[in-house]
Structure formats: structure tokens, C-alpha cells
Amino acid sequence: MKNKIKKAHCAVDYAFQRIGGKYKGRILWVLRDGFLRYGELKRAVVGITPKMLTQTLKELEADELIARKVYLEVPPKVEYSLTETGMQLIPFISQMRSWGEKQMSTN
């Protein structure tokens, strides 16, 4: 989260502090096409626990990479989507995905 980020030594360090970790990039990637509800995110991000998903969503929201929209209805409905800043990351995540696919196919 922004208030927990240590002083970055360079721009790359700063970027990885905000999007690094096991699940942040995957969550950003699955949100690239629009809104998803919590349960949809849980199914899309294989292997993530509910506690970790909740924590990671809070961190991404605090960093203003995703937006959380709460609908006042019963049962409660919450949707998550990328912010404009989050959308700016998608081309870079796409490049990393392509690089990863290439590396996986050679191993």
C-alpha cells in the first residue's frame, strides 16, 4: 500500500513494490476486461485463499490500481474493476505474459 511502501531506490523498485507479489499481477490481469465480483475473482485466481484475496484487493485499492464499487442491496453486491492507473499496467503485464509463455515453452 502507498503508506507502507518503503523508499524506492529506483523506478523499477517502486513499480515492483506496488505490483509485486504472487497475486497482484494475476488479479490485475483478470480485471483487464471489466468488472468482476469477489466470487468471480476467487475462481479466476487459482490457488488464492479468501484471506489473501481480501488482503490483496485492499492493497490494490489503496494503491489506486483497482476500484471497489458497493451496491446497496440485499444480498450485498461488490464489484472490482481497474482504475485508469491500473489499466496503464495491462500492456506491460501482457508483455510479461508473452515473455513467460516463451520461457515456459523452451523449458
mmCIF file of N, CA, C and O in Angstrom:
data_model
loop_
_atom_site.group_PDB
_atom_site.id
_atom_site.type_symbol
_atom_site.label_atom_id
_atom_site.label_comp_id
_atom_site.label_asym_id
_atom_site.label_seq_id
_atom_site.Cartn_x
_atom_site.Cartn_y
_atom_site.Cartn_z
ATOM 1 N N MET A 1 0.825 -1.172 0.000
ATOM 2 C CA MET A 1 0.000 0.000 0.000
ATOM 3 C C MET A 1 0.871 1.237 0.000
ATOM 4 O O MET A 1 1.986 1.201 0.484
ATOM 5 N N LYS A 2 0.340 2.315 -0.491
ATOM 6 C CA LYS A 2 1.137 3.529 -0.611
ATOM 7 C C LYS A 2 1.796 3.916 0.707
ATOM 8 O O LYS A 2 2.950 4.262 0.735
ATOM 9 N N ASN A 3 1.037 3.852 1.799
ATOM 10 C CA ASN A 3 1.612 4.290 3.061
ATOM 11 C C ASN A 3 2.584 3.266 3.640
ATOM 12 O O ASN A 3 3.291 3.566 4.575
ATOM 13 N N LYS A 4 2.641 2.061 3.091
ATOM 14 C CA LYS A 4 3.566 1.042 3.579
ATOM 15 C C LYS A 4 4.761 0.865 2.660
ATOM 16 O O LYS A 4 5.651 0.100 2.959
ATOM 17 N N ILE A 5 4.780 1.557 1.520
ATOM 18 C CA ILE A 5 5.881 1.405 0.583
ATOM 19 C C ILE A 5 7.130 2.039 1.169
ATOM 20 O O ILE A 5 7.120 3.182 1.615
ATOM 21 N N LYS A 6 8.189 1.264 1.174
ATOM 22 C CA LYS A 6 9.474 1.781 1.627
ATOM 23 C C LYS A 6 10.010 2.713 0.559
ATOM 24 O O LYS A 6 9.569 2.683 -0.581
ATOM 25 N N LYS A 7 10.971 3.509 0.919
ATOM 26 C CA LYS A 7 11.569 4.420 -0.052
ATOM 27 C C LYS A 7 12.164 3.602 -1.195
ATOM 28 O O LYS A 7 12.977 2.702 -0.980
ATOM 29 N N ALA A 8 11.730 3.907 -2.390
ATOM 30 C CA ALA A 8 12.203 3.191 -3.574
ATOM 31 C C ALA A 8 13.566 3.733 -3.976
ATOM 32 O O ALA A 8 13.819 4.934 -3.915
ATOM 33 N N HIS A 9 14.425 2.821 -4.402
ATOM 34 C CA HIS A 9 15.757 3.212 -4.846
ATOM 35 C C HIS A 9 15.766 3.610 -6.315
ATOM 36 O O HIS A 9 16.669 4.296 -6.759
ATOM 37 N N CYS A 10 14.778 3.132 -7.060
ATOM 38 C CA CYS A 10 14.653 3.490 -8.463
ATOM 39 C C CYS A 10 13.212 3.226 -8.890
ATOM 40 O O CYS A 10 12.423 2.675 -8.132
ATOM 41 N N ALA A 11 12.868 3.616 -10.103
ATOM 42 C CA ALA A 11 11.502 3.464 -10.602
ATOM 43 C C ALA A 11 11.078 1.997 -10.693
ATOM 44 O O ALA A 11 9.922 1.655 -10.445
ATOM 45 N N VAL A 12 12.012 1.120 -11.035
ATOM 46 C CA VAL A 12 11.690 -0.312 -11.123
ATOM 47 C C VAL A 12 11.349 -0.847 -9.736
ATOM 48 O O VAL A 12 10.381 -1.590 -9.567
ATOM 49 N N ASP A 13 12.124 -0.463 -8.746
ATOM 50 C CA ASP A 13 11.867 -0.856 -7.366
ATOM 51 C C ASP A 13 10.484 -0.373 -6.938
ATOM 52 O O ASP A 13 9.694 -1.119 -6.355
ATOM 53 N N TYR A 14 10.155 0.875 -7.246
ATOM 54 C CA TYR A 14 8.847 1.445 -6.904
ATOM 55 C C TYR A 14 7.716 0.653 -7.558
ATOM 56 O O TYR A 14 6.734 0.297 -6.906
ATOM 57 N N ALA A 15 7.863 0.342 -8.836
ATOM 58 C CA ALA A 15 6.820 -0.396 -9.559
ATOM 59 C C ALA A 15 6.601 -1.774 -8.951
ATOM 60 O O ALA A 15 5.466 -2.184 -8.721
ATOM 61 N N PHE A 16 7.688 -2.489 -8.665
ATOM 62 C CA PHE A 16 7.533 -3.830 -8.114
ATOM 63 C C PHE A 16 7.009 -3.815 -6.674
ATOM 64 O O PHE A 16 6.359 -4.768 -6.254
ATOM 65 N N GLN A 17 7.244 -2.754 -5.950
ATOM 66 C CA GLN A 17 6.649 -2.640 -4.620
ATOM 67 C C GLN A 17 5.127 -2.560 -4.729
ATOM 68 O O GLN A 17 4.419 -3.074 -3.874
ATOM 69 N N ARG A 18 4.634 -1.912 -5.768
ATOM 70 C CA ARG A 18 3.185 -1.749 -5.933
ATOM 71 C C ARG A 18 2.519 -2.947 -6.576
ATOM 72 O O ARG A 18 1.374 -3.252 -6.256
ATOM 73 N N ILE A 19 3.186 -3.630 -7.499
ATOM 74 C CA ILE A 19 2.519 -4.723 -8.215
ATOM 75 C C ILE A 19 3.173 -6.074 -8.001
ATOM 76 O O ILE A 19 2.735 -7.071 -8.558
ATOM 77 N N GLY A 20 4.232 -6.110 -7.193
ATOM 78 C CA GLY A 20 4.924 -7.370 -6.950
ATOM 79 C C GLY A 20 4.111 -8.284 -6.049
ATOM 80 O O GLY A 20 3.096 -7.904 -5.490
ATOM 81 N N GLY A 21 4.547 -9.484 -5.932
ATOM 82 C CA GLY A 21 3.857 -10.466 -5.112
ATOM 83 C C GLY A 21 3.238 -11.547 -5.980
ATOM 84 O O GLY A 21 3.214 -11.460 -7.212
ATOM 85 N N LYS A 22 2.728 -12.530 -5.323
ATOM 86 C CA LYS A 22 2.229 -13.714 -6.012
ATOM 87 C C LYS A 22 0.921 -13.475 -6.771
ATOM 88 O O LYS A 22 0.691 -14.083 -7.811
ATOM 89 N N TYR A 23 0.064 -12.584 -6.263
ATOM 90 C CA TYR A 23 -1.278 -12.486 -6.821
ATOM 91 C C TYR A 23 -1.645 -11.157 -7.462
ATOM 92 O O TYR A 23 -2.590 -11.095 -8.240
ATOM 93 N N LYS A 24 -0.940 -10.083 -7.159
ATOM 94 C CA LYS A 24 -1.361 -8.769 -7.651
ATOM 95 C C LYS A 24 -1.416 -8.709 -9.170
ATOM 96 O O LYS A 24 -2.406 -8.238 -9.737
ATOM 97 N N GLY A 25 -0.381 -9.171 -9.835
ATOM 98 C CA GLY A 25 -0.378 -9.151 -11.299
ATOM 99 C C GLY A 25 -1.488 -9.988 -11.881
ATOM 100 O O GLY A 25 -2.128 -9.605 -12.870
ATOM 101 N N ARG A 26 -1.756 -11.139 -11.265
ATOM 102 C CA ARG A 26 -2.818 -12.016 -11.763
ATOM 103 C C ARG A 26 -4.186 -11.367 -11.595
ATOM 104 O O ARG A 26 -5.045 -11.462 -12.484
ATOM 105 N N ILE A 27 -4.410 -10.699 -10.475
ATOM 106 C CA ILE A 27 -5.696 -10.018 -10.256
ATOM 107 C C ILE A 27 -5.862 -8.887 -11.254
ATOM 108 O O ILE A 27 -6.923 -8.729 -11.861
ATOM 109 N N LEU A 28 -4.814 -8.090 -11.440
ATOM 110 C CA LEU A 28 -4.890 -7.006 -12.420
ATOM 111 C C LEU A 28 -5.198 -7.565 -13.810
ATOM 112 O O LEU A 28 -6.009 -7.009 -14.548
ATOM 113 N N TRP A 29 -4.563 -8.678 -14.163
ATOM 114 C CA TRP A 29 -4.754 -9.278 -15.485
ATOM 115 C C TRP A 29 -6.195 -9.743 -15.682
ATOM 116 O O TRP A 29 -6.786 -9.501 -16.723
ATOM 117 N N VAL A 30 -6.783 -10.405 -14.699
ATOM 118 C CA VAL A 30 -8.147 -10.904 -14.875
ATOM 119 C C VAL A 30 -9.181 -9.776 -14.861
ATOM 120 O O VAL A 30 -10.278 -9.943 -15.390
ATOM 121 N N LEU A 31 -8.821 -8.627 -14.314
ATOM 122 C CA LEU A 31 -9.738 -7.481 -14.318
ATOM 123 C C LEU A 31 -9.625 -6.640 -15.590
ATOM 124 O O LEU A 31 -10.355 -5.667 -15.746
ATOM 125 N N ARG A 32 -8.756 -7.019 -16.505
ATOM 126 C CA ARG A 32 -8.499 -6.192 -17.694
ATOM 127 C C ARG A 32 -9.734 -6.005 -18.569
ATOM 128 O O ARG A 32 -9.844 -5.016 -19.285
ATOM 129 N N ASP A 33 -10.677 -6.936 -18.543
ATOM 130 C CA ASP A 33 -11.842 -6.859 -19.426
ATOM 131 C C ASP A 33 -13.067 -6.229 -18.775
ATOM 132 O O ASP A 33 -14.109 -6.145 -19.409
ATOM 133 N N GLY A 34 -12.969 -5.825 -17.529
ATOM 134 C CA GLY A 34 -14.115 -5.168 -16.907
ATOM 135 C C GLY A 34 -14.302 -5.538 -15.453
ATOM 136 O O GLY A 34 -13.359 -5.900 -14.759
ATOM 137 N N PHE A 35 -15.540 -5.447 -15.006
ATOM 138 C CA PHE A 35 -15.897 -5.669 -13.615
ATOM 139 C C PHE A 35 -15.979 -7.151 -13.288
ATOM 140 O O PHE A 35 -16.459 -7.946 -14.091
ATOM 141 N N LEU A 36 -15.520 -7.507 -12.088
ATOM 142 C CA LEU A 36 -15.708 -8.855 -11.567
ATOM 143 C C LEU A 36 -16.110 -8.754 -10.105
ATOM 144 O O LEU A 36 -15.663 -7.863 -9.385
ATOM 145 N N ARG A 37 -16.959 -9.686 -9.680
ATOM 146 C CA ARG A 37 -17.338 -9.764 -8.278
ATOM 147 C C ARG A 37 -16.321 -10.617 -7.532
ATOM 148 O O ARG A 37 -15.520 -11.322 -8.137
ATOM 149 N N TYR A 38 -16.383 -10.563 -6.217
ATOM 150 C CA TYR A 38 -15.417 -11.268 -5.375
ATOM 151 C C TYR A 38 -15.355 -12.758 -5.728
ATOM 152 O O TYR A 38 -14.279 -13.315 -5.904
ATOM 153 N N GLY A 39 -16.498 -13.405 -5.820
ATOM 154 C CA GLY A 39 -16.535 -14.840 -6.124
ATOM 155 C C GLY A 39 -15.938 -15.164 -7.485
ATOM 156 O O GLY A 39 -15.277 -16.192 -7.656
ATOM 157 N N GLU A 40 -16.159 -14.280 -8.453
ATOM 158 C CA GLU A 40 -15.581 -14.476 -9.786
ATOM 159 C C GLU A 40 -14.061 -14.354 -9.736
ATOM 160 O O GLU A 40 -13.350 -15.122 -10.391
ATOM 161 N N LEU A 41 -13.580 -13.400 -8.952
ATOM 162 C CA LEU A 41 -12.133 -13.256 -8.782
ATOM 163 C C LEU A 41 -11.553 -14.478 -8.086
ATOM 164 O O LEU A 41 -10.496 -14.969 -8.465
ATOM 165 N N LYS A 42 -12.246 -14.985 -7.088
ATOM 166 C CA LYS A 42 -11.775 -16.162 -6.352
ATOM 167 C C LYS A 42 -11.622 -17.357 -7.290
ATOM 168 O O LYS A 42 -10.648 -18.100 -7.216
ATOM 169 N N ARG A 43 -12.574 -17.532 -8.219
ATOM 170 C CA ARG A 43 -12.488 -18.639 -9.178
ATOM 171 C C ARG A 43 -11.409 -18.389 -10.233
ATOM 172 O O ARG A 43 -10.756 -19.315 -10.697
ATOM 173 N N ALA A 44 -11.206 -17.133 -10.602
ATOM 174 C CA ALA A 44 -10.260 -16.801 -11.670
ATOM 175 C C ALA A 44 -8.806 -16.881 -11.225
ATOM 176 O O ALA A 44 -7.930 -17.201 -12.028
ATOM 177 N N VAL A 45 -8.538 -16.585 -9.954
ATOM 178 C CA VAL A 45 -7.170 -16.590 -9.441
ATOM 179 C C VAL A 45 -6.970 -17.914 -8.692
ATOM 180 O O VAL A 45 -7.210 -18.011 -7.489
ATOM 181 N N VAL A 46 -6.533 -18.899 -9.394
ATOM 182 C CA VAL A 46 -6.403 -20.259 -8.862
ATOM 183 C C VAL A 46 -5.393 -20.294 -7.713
ATOM 184 O O VAL A 46 -4.307 -19.729 -7.817
ATOM 185 N N GLY A 47 -5.790 -20.937 -6.628
ATOM 186 C CA GLY A 47 -4.885 -21.147 -5.506
ATOM 187 C C GLY A 47 -4.893 -20.080 -4.437
ATOM 188 O O GLY A 47 -4.252 -20.245 -3.401
ATOM 189 N N ILE A 48 -5.604 -18.994 -4.635
ATOM 190 C CA ILE A 48 -5.605 -17.912 -3.643
ATOM 191 C C ILE A 48 -6.635 -18.225 -2.555
ATOM 192 O O ILE A 48 -7.717 -18.727 -2.834
ATOM 193 N N THR A 49 -6.265 -17.951 -1.317
ATOM 194 C CA THR A 49 -7.190 -18.152 -0.205
ATOM 195 C C THR A 49 -8.080 -16.916 -0.073
ATOM 196 O O THR A 49 -7.705 -15.819 -0.509
ATOM 197 N N PRO A 50 -9.251 -17.063 0.536
ATOM 198 C CA PRO A 50 -10.119 -15.890 0.735
ATOM 199 C C PRO A 50 -9.418 -14.771 1.503
ATOM 200 O O PRO A 50 -9.565 -13.591 1.153
ATOM 201 N N LYS A 51 -8.647 -15.119 2.523
ATOM 202 C CA LYS A 51 -7.937 -14.100 3.306
ATOM 203 C C LYS A 51 -6.929 -13.351 2.437
ATOM 204 O O LYS A 51 -6.842 -12.124 2.482
ATOM 205 N N MET A 52 -6.167 -14.073 1.631
ATOM 206 C CA MET A 52 -5.163 -13.446 0.778
ATOM 207 C C MET A 52 -5.822 -12.602 -0.313
ATOM 208 O O MET A 52 -5.335 -11.521 -0.659
ATOM 209 N N LEU A 53 -6.939 -13.085 -0.858
ATOM 210 C CA LEU A 53 -7.645 -12.313 -1.879
ATOM 211 C C LEU A 53 -8.132 -10.996 -1.296
ATOM 212 O O LEU A 53 -7.933 -9.936 -1.884
ATOM 213 N N THR A 54 -8.740 -11.059 -0.128
ATOM 214 C CA THR A 54 -9.236 -9.841 0.527
ATOM 215 C C THR A 54 -8.097 -8.871 0.807
ATOM 216 O O THR A 54 -8.197 -7.672 0.521
ATOM 217 N N GLN A 55 -6.997 -9.370 1.341
ATOM 218 C CA GLN A 55 -5.836 -8.520 1.655
ATOM 219 C C GLN A 55 -5.258 -7.894 0.391
ATOM 220 O O GLN A 55 -4.955 -6.696 0.359
ATOM 221 N N THR A 56 -5.113 -8.691 -0.657
ATOM 222 C CA THR A 56 -4.525 -8.188 -1.902
ATOM 223 C C THR A 56 -5.437 -7.164 -2.554
ATOM 224 O O THR A 56 -4.963 -6.132 -3.059
ATOM 225 N N LEU A 57 -6.747 -7.395 -2.525
ATOM 226 C CA LEU A 57 -7.690 -6.420 -3.080
ATOM 227 C C LEU A 57 -7.609 -5.098 -2.321
ATOM 228 O O LEU A 57 -7.628 -4.023 -2.933
ATOM 229 N N LYS A 58 -7.490 -5.162 -1.012
ATOM 230 C CA LYS A 58 -7.362 -3.937 -0.209
ATOM 231 C C LYS A 58 -6.092 -3.178 -0.566
ATOM 232 O O LYS A 58 -6.101 -1.946 -0.670
ATOM 233 N N GLU A 59 -4.987 -3.906 -0.747
ATOM 234 C CA GLU A 59 -3.726 -3.254 -1.111
ATOM 235 C C GLU A 59 -3.816 -2.609 -2.491
ATOM 236 O O GLU A 59 -3.356 -1.475 -2.681
ATOM 237 N N LEU A 60 -4.393 -3.314 -3.448
ATOM 238 C CA LEU A 60 -4.536 -2.761 -4.801
ATOM 239 C C LEU A 60 -5.462 -1.548 -4.804
ATOM 240 O O LEU A 60 -5.225 -0.583 -5.530
ATOM 241 N N GLU A 61 -6.506 -1.602 -3.993
ATOM 242 C CA GLU A 61 -7.415 -0.454 -3.890
ATOM 243 C C GLU A 61 -6.708 0.734 -3.232
ATOM 244 O O GLU A 61 -6.837 1.872 -3.690
ATOM 245 N N ALA A 62 -5.935 0.482 -2.180
ATOM 246 C CA ALA A 62 -5.196 1.555 -1.504
ATOM 247 C C ALA A 62 -4.175 2.193 -2.442
ATOM 248 O O ALA A 62 -3.918 3.398 -2.360
ATOM 249 N N ASP A 63 -3.605 1.399 -3.344
ATOM 250 C CA ASP A 63 -2.646 1.914 -4.323
ATOM 251 C C ASP A 63 -3.337 2.520 -5.545
ATOM 252 O O ASP A 63 -2.670 2.914 -6.501
ATOM 253 N N GLU A 64 -4.659 2.553 -5.507
ATOM 254 C CA GLU A 64 -5.476 3.148 -6.573
ATOM 255 C C GLU A 64 -5.264 2.465 -7.921
ATOM 256 O O GLU A 64 -5.310 3.095 -8.974
ATOM 257 N N LEU A 65 -5.036 1.149 -7.881
ATOM 258 C CA LEU A 65 -4.907 0.366 -9.107
ATOM 259 C C LEU A 65 -6.227 -0.312 -9.470
ATOM 260 O O LEU A 65 -6.475 -0.615 -10.635
ATOM 261 N N ILE A 66 -7.069 -0.546 -8.459
ATOM 262 C CA ILE A 66 -8.408 -1.076 -8.702
ATOM 263 C C ILE A 66 -9.417 -0.215 -7.959
ATOM 264 O O ILE A 66 -9.070 0.496 -7.007
ATOM 265 N N ALA A 67 -10.667 -0.289 -8.413
ATOM 266 C CA ALA A 67 -11.767 0.420 -7.760
ATOM 267 C C ALA A 67 -12.755 -0.613 -7.246
ATOM 268 O O ALA A 67 -12.972 -1.652 -7.875
ATOM 269 N N ARG A 68 -13.338 -0.329 -6.125
ATOM 270 C CA ARG A 68 -14.336 -1.204 -5.488
ATOM 271 C C ARG A 68 -15.650 -0.455 -5.474
ATOM 272 O O ARG A 68 -15.744 0.638 -4.924
ATOM 273 N N LYS A 69 -16.665 -1.052 -6.082
ATOM 274 C CA LYS A 69 -17.990 -0.426 -6.117
ATOM 275 C C LYS A 69 -18.961 -1.291 -5.336
ATOM 276 O O LYS A 69 -19.131 -2.474 -5.632
ATOM 277 N N VAL A 70 -19.584 -0.687 -4.311
ATOM 278 C CA VAL A 70 -20.525 -1.402 -3.451
ATOM 279 C C VAL A 70 -21.938 -0.976 -3.830
ATOM 280 O O VAL A 70 -22.236 0.218 -3.902
ATOM 281 N N TYR A 71 -22.798 -1.958 -4.071
ATOM 282 C CA TYR A 71 -24.201 -1.703 -4.366
ATOM 283 C C TYR A 71 -24.999 -1.924 -3.083
ATOM 284 O O TYR A 71 -24.825 -2.940 -2.412
ATOM 285 N N LEU A 72 -25.843 -0.970 -2.755
ATOM 286 C CA LEU A 72 -26.640 -1.069 -1.533
ATOM 287 C C LEU A 72 -27.891 -1.893 -1.812
ATOM 288 O O LEU A 72 -28.960 -1.367 -2.112
ATOM 289 N N GLU A 73 -27.728 -3.193 -1.731
ATOM 290 C CA GLU A 73 -28.826 -4.119 -1.949
ATOM 291 C C GLU A 73 -28.612 -5.351 -1.082
ATOM 292 O O GLU A 73 -27.554 -5.542 -0.511
ATOM 293 N N VAL A 74 -29.654 -6.160 -0.992
ATOM 294 C CA VAL A 74 -29.563 -7.394 -0.219
ATOM 295 C C VAL A 74 -29.778 -8.553 -1.172
ATOM 296 O O VAL A 74 -30.774 -8.576 -1.889
ATOM 297 N N PRO A 75 -28.841 -9.522 -1.237
ATOM 298 C CA PRO A 75 -27.564 -9.568 -0.525
ATOM 299 C C PRO A 75 -26.598 -8.523 -1.085
ATOM 300 O O PRO A 75 -26.771 -8.058 -2.219
ATOM 301 N N PRO A 76 -25.596 -8.165 -0.297
ATOM 302 C CA PRO A 76 -24.639 -7.138 -0.750
ATOM 303 C C PRO A 76 -23.943 -7.553 -2.050
ATOM 304 O O PRO A 76 -23.651 -8.723 -2.268
ATOM 305 N N LYS A 77 -23.707 -6.580 -2.891
ATOM 306 C CA LYS A 77 -23.024 -6.816 -4.164
ATOM 307 C C LYS A 77 -21.847 -5.858 -4.248
ATOM 308 O O LYS A 77 -21.998 -4.658 -4.041
ATOM 309 N N VAL A 78 -20.655 -6.407 -4.531
ATOM 310 C CA VAL A 78 -19.445 -5.599 -4.666
ATOM 311 C C VAL A 78 -18.776 -6.001 -5.966
ATOM 312 O O VAL A 78 -18.632 -7.177 -6.265
ATOM 313 N N GLU A 79 -18.383 -4.999 -6.745
ATOM 314 C CA GLU A 79 -17.664 -5.249 -7.991
ATOM 315 C C GLU A 79 -16.309 -4.562 -7.945
ATOM 316 O O GLU A 79 -16.170 -3.485 -7.382
ATOM 317 N N TYR A 80 -15.339 -5.205 -8.584
ATOM 318 C CA TYR A 80 -13.986 -4.660 -8.674
ATOM 319 C C TYR A 80 -13.657 -4.415 -10.137
ATOM 320 O O TYR A 80 -14.045 -5.195 -11.007
ATOM 321 N N SER A 81 -12.935 -3.335 -10.395
ATOM 322 C CA SER A 81 -12.503 -3.011 -11.758
ATOM 323 C C SER A 81 -11.178 -2.270 -11.683
ATOM 324 O O SER A 81 -10.769 -1.797 -10.617
ATOM 325 N N LEU A 82 -10.523 -2.177 -12.810
ATOM 326 C CA LEU A 82 -9.263 -1.435 -12.873
ATOM 327 C C LEU A 82 -9.538 0.061 -12.925
ATOM 328 O O LEU A 82 -10.493 0.506 -13.563
ATOM 329 N N THR A 83 -8.696 0.820 -12.290
ATOM 330 C CA THR A 83 -8.722 2.268 -12.436
ATOM 331 C C THR A 83 -7.943 2.614 -13.701
ATOM 332 O O THR A 83 -7.348 1.739 -14.341
ATOM 333 N N GLU A 84 -7.903 3.871 -14.033
ATOM 334 C CA GLU A 84 -7.118 4.301 -15.196
ATOM 335 C C GLU A 84 -5.638 3.946 -14.992
ATOM 336 O O GLU A 84 -4.973 3.475 -15.918
ATOM 337 N N THR A 85 -5.142 4.141 -13.776
ATOM 338 C CA THR A 85 -3.751 3.793 -13.477
ATOM 339 C C THR A 85 -3.530 2.297 -13.621
ATOM 340 O O THR A 85 -2.518 1.859 -14.169
ATOM 341 N N GLY A 86 -4.474 1.507 -13.162
ATOM 342 C CA GLY A 86 -4.380 0.063 -13.300
ATOM 343 C C GLY A 86 -4.400 -0.369 -14.761
ATOM 344 O O GLY A 86 -3.652 -1.274 -15.164
ATOM 345 N N MET A 87 -5.224 0.288 -15.565
ATOM 346 C CA MET A 87 -5.298 -0.038 -17.000
ATOM 347 C C MET A 87 -3.970 0.242 -17.700
ATOM 348 O O MET A 87 -3.609 -0.456 -18.647
ATOM 349 N N GLN A 88 -3.234 1.239 -17.232
ATOM 350 C CA GLN A 88 -1.946 1.562 -17.840
ATOM 351 C C GLN A 88 -0.939 0.425 -17.668
ATOM 352 O O GLN A 88 0.021 0.327 -18.428
ATOM 353 N N LEU A 89 -1.168 -0.446 -16.707
ATOM 354 C CA LEU A 89 -0.255 -1.568 -16.463
ATOM 355 C C LEU A 89 -0.499 -2.757 -17.397
ATOM 356 O O LEU A 89 0.387 -3.592 -17.573
ATOM 357 N N ILE A 90 -1.674 -2.843 -17.990
ATOM 358 C CA ILE A 90 -2.055 -4.028 -18.775
ATOM 359 C C ILE A 90 -1.094 -4.302 -19.934
ATOM 360 O O ILE A 90 -0.693 -5.454 -20.122
ATOM 361 N N PRO A 91 -0.664 -3.314 -20.720
ATOM 362 C CA PRO A 91 0.294 -3.631 -21.786
ATOM 363 C C PRO A 91 1.601 -4.237 -21.256
ATOM 364 O O PRO A 91 2.167 -5.141 -21.875
ATOM 365 N N PHE A 92 2.049 -3.787 -20.101
ATOM 366 C CA PHE A 92 3.282 -4.316 -19.524
ATOM 367 C C PHE A 92 3.072 -5.731 -19.001
ATOM 368 O O PHE A 92 3.938 -6.590 -19.171
ATOM 369 N N ILE A 93 1.933 -5.974 -18.374
ATOM 370 C CA ILE A 93 1.629 -7.322 -17.899
ATOM 371 C C ILE A 93 1.484 -8.264 -19.092
ATOM 372 O O ILE A 93 1.925 -9.414 -19.044
ATOM 373 N N SER A 94 0.919 -7.771 -20.179
ATOM 374 C CA SER A 94 0.790 -8.572 -21.402
ATOM 375 C C SER A 94 2.167 -8.951 -21.943
ATOM 376 O O SER A 94 2.388 -10.101 -22.360
ATOM 377 N N GLN A 95 3.083 -8.013 -21.929
ATOM 378 C CA GLN A 95 4.458 -8.295 -22.375
ATOM 379 C C GLN A 95 5.116 -9.337 -21.467
ATOM 380 O O GLN A 95 5.805 -10.241 -21.954
ATOM 381 N N MET A 96 4.929 -9.213 -20.168
ATOM 382 C CA MET A 96 5.494 -10.194 -19.241
ATOM 383 C C MET A 96 4.856 -11.561 -19.457
ATOM 384 O O MET A 96 5.537 -12.588 -19.379
ATOM 385 N N ARG A 97 3.563 -11.584 -19.760
ATOM 386 C CA ARG A 97 2.876 -12.843 -20.047
ATOM 387 C C ARG A 97 3.482 -13.500 -21.286
ATOM 388 O O ARG A 97 3.762 -14.705 -21.287
ATOM 389 N N SER A 98 3.704 -12.721 -22.332
ATOM 390 C CA SER A 98 4.308 -13.256 -23.558
ATOM 391 C C SER A 98 5.709 -13.794 -23.280
ATOM 392 O O SER A 98 6.075 -14.871 -23.763
ATOM 393 N N TRP A 99 6.484 -13.048 -22.520
ATOM 394 C CA TRP A 99 7.828 -13.490 -22.167
ATOM 395 C C TRP A 99 7.757 -14.802 -21.382
ATOM 396 O O TRP A 99 8.505 -15.736 -21.637
ATOM 397 N N GLY A 100 6.825 -14.875 -20.410
ATOM 398 C CA GLY A 100 6.675 -16.077 -19.604
ATOM 399 C C GLY A 100 6.272 -17.284 -20.435
ATOM 400 O O GLY A 100 6.796 -18.396 -20.239
ATOM 401 N N GLU A 101 5.342 -17.088 -21.386
ATOM 402 C CA GLU A 101 4.932 -18.186 -22.250
ATOM 403 C C GLU A 101 6.109 -18.706 -23.065
ATOM 404 O O GLU A 101 6.293 -19.910 -23.220
ATOM 405 N N LYS A 102 6.909 -17.769 -23.581
ATOM 406 C CA LYS A 102 8.080 -18.156 -24.379
ATOM 407 C C LYS A 102 9.066 -18.943 -23.527
ATOM 408 O O LYS A 102 9.590 -19.975 -23.958
ATOM 409 N N GLN A 103 9.319 -18.480 -22.321
ATOM 410 C CA GLN A 103 10.260 -19.157 -21.429
ATOM 411 C C GLN A 103 9.750 -20.535 -21.019
ATOM 412 O O GLN A 103 10.508 -21.490 -20.963
ATOM 413 N N MET A 104 8.447 -20.635 -20.765
ATOM 414 C CA MET A 104 7.869 -21.918 -20.376
ATOM 415 C C MET A 104 7.939 -22.931 -21.504
ATOM 416 O O MET A 104 8.121 -24.120 -21.266
ATOM 417 N N SER A 105 7.819 -22.458 -22.756
ATOM 418 C CA SER A 105 7.848 -23.391 -23.881
ATOM 419 C C SER A 105 9.263 -23.893 -24.182
ATOM 420 O O SER A 105 9.433 -24.939 -24.772
ATOM 421 N N THR A 106 10.279 -23.140 -23.749
ATOM 422 C CA THR A 106 11.662 -23.579 -24.001
ATOM 423 C C THR A 106 12.188 -24.478 -22.882
ATOM 424 O O THR A 106 13.223 -25.086 -23.051
ATOM 425 N N ASN A 107 11.478 -24.519 -21.762
ATOM 426 C CA ASN A 107 11.947 -25.343 -20.627
ATOM 427 C C ASN A 107 11.305 -26.692 -20.648
ATOM 428 O O ASN A 107 10.392 -27.153 -20.673
#
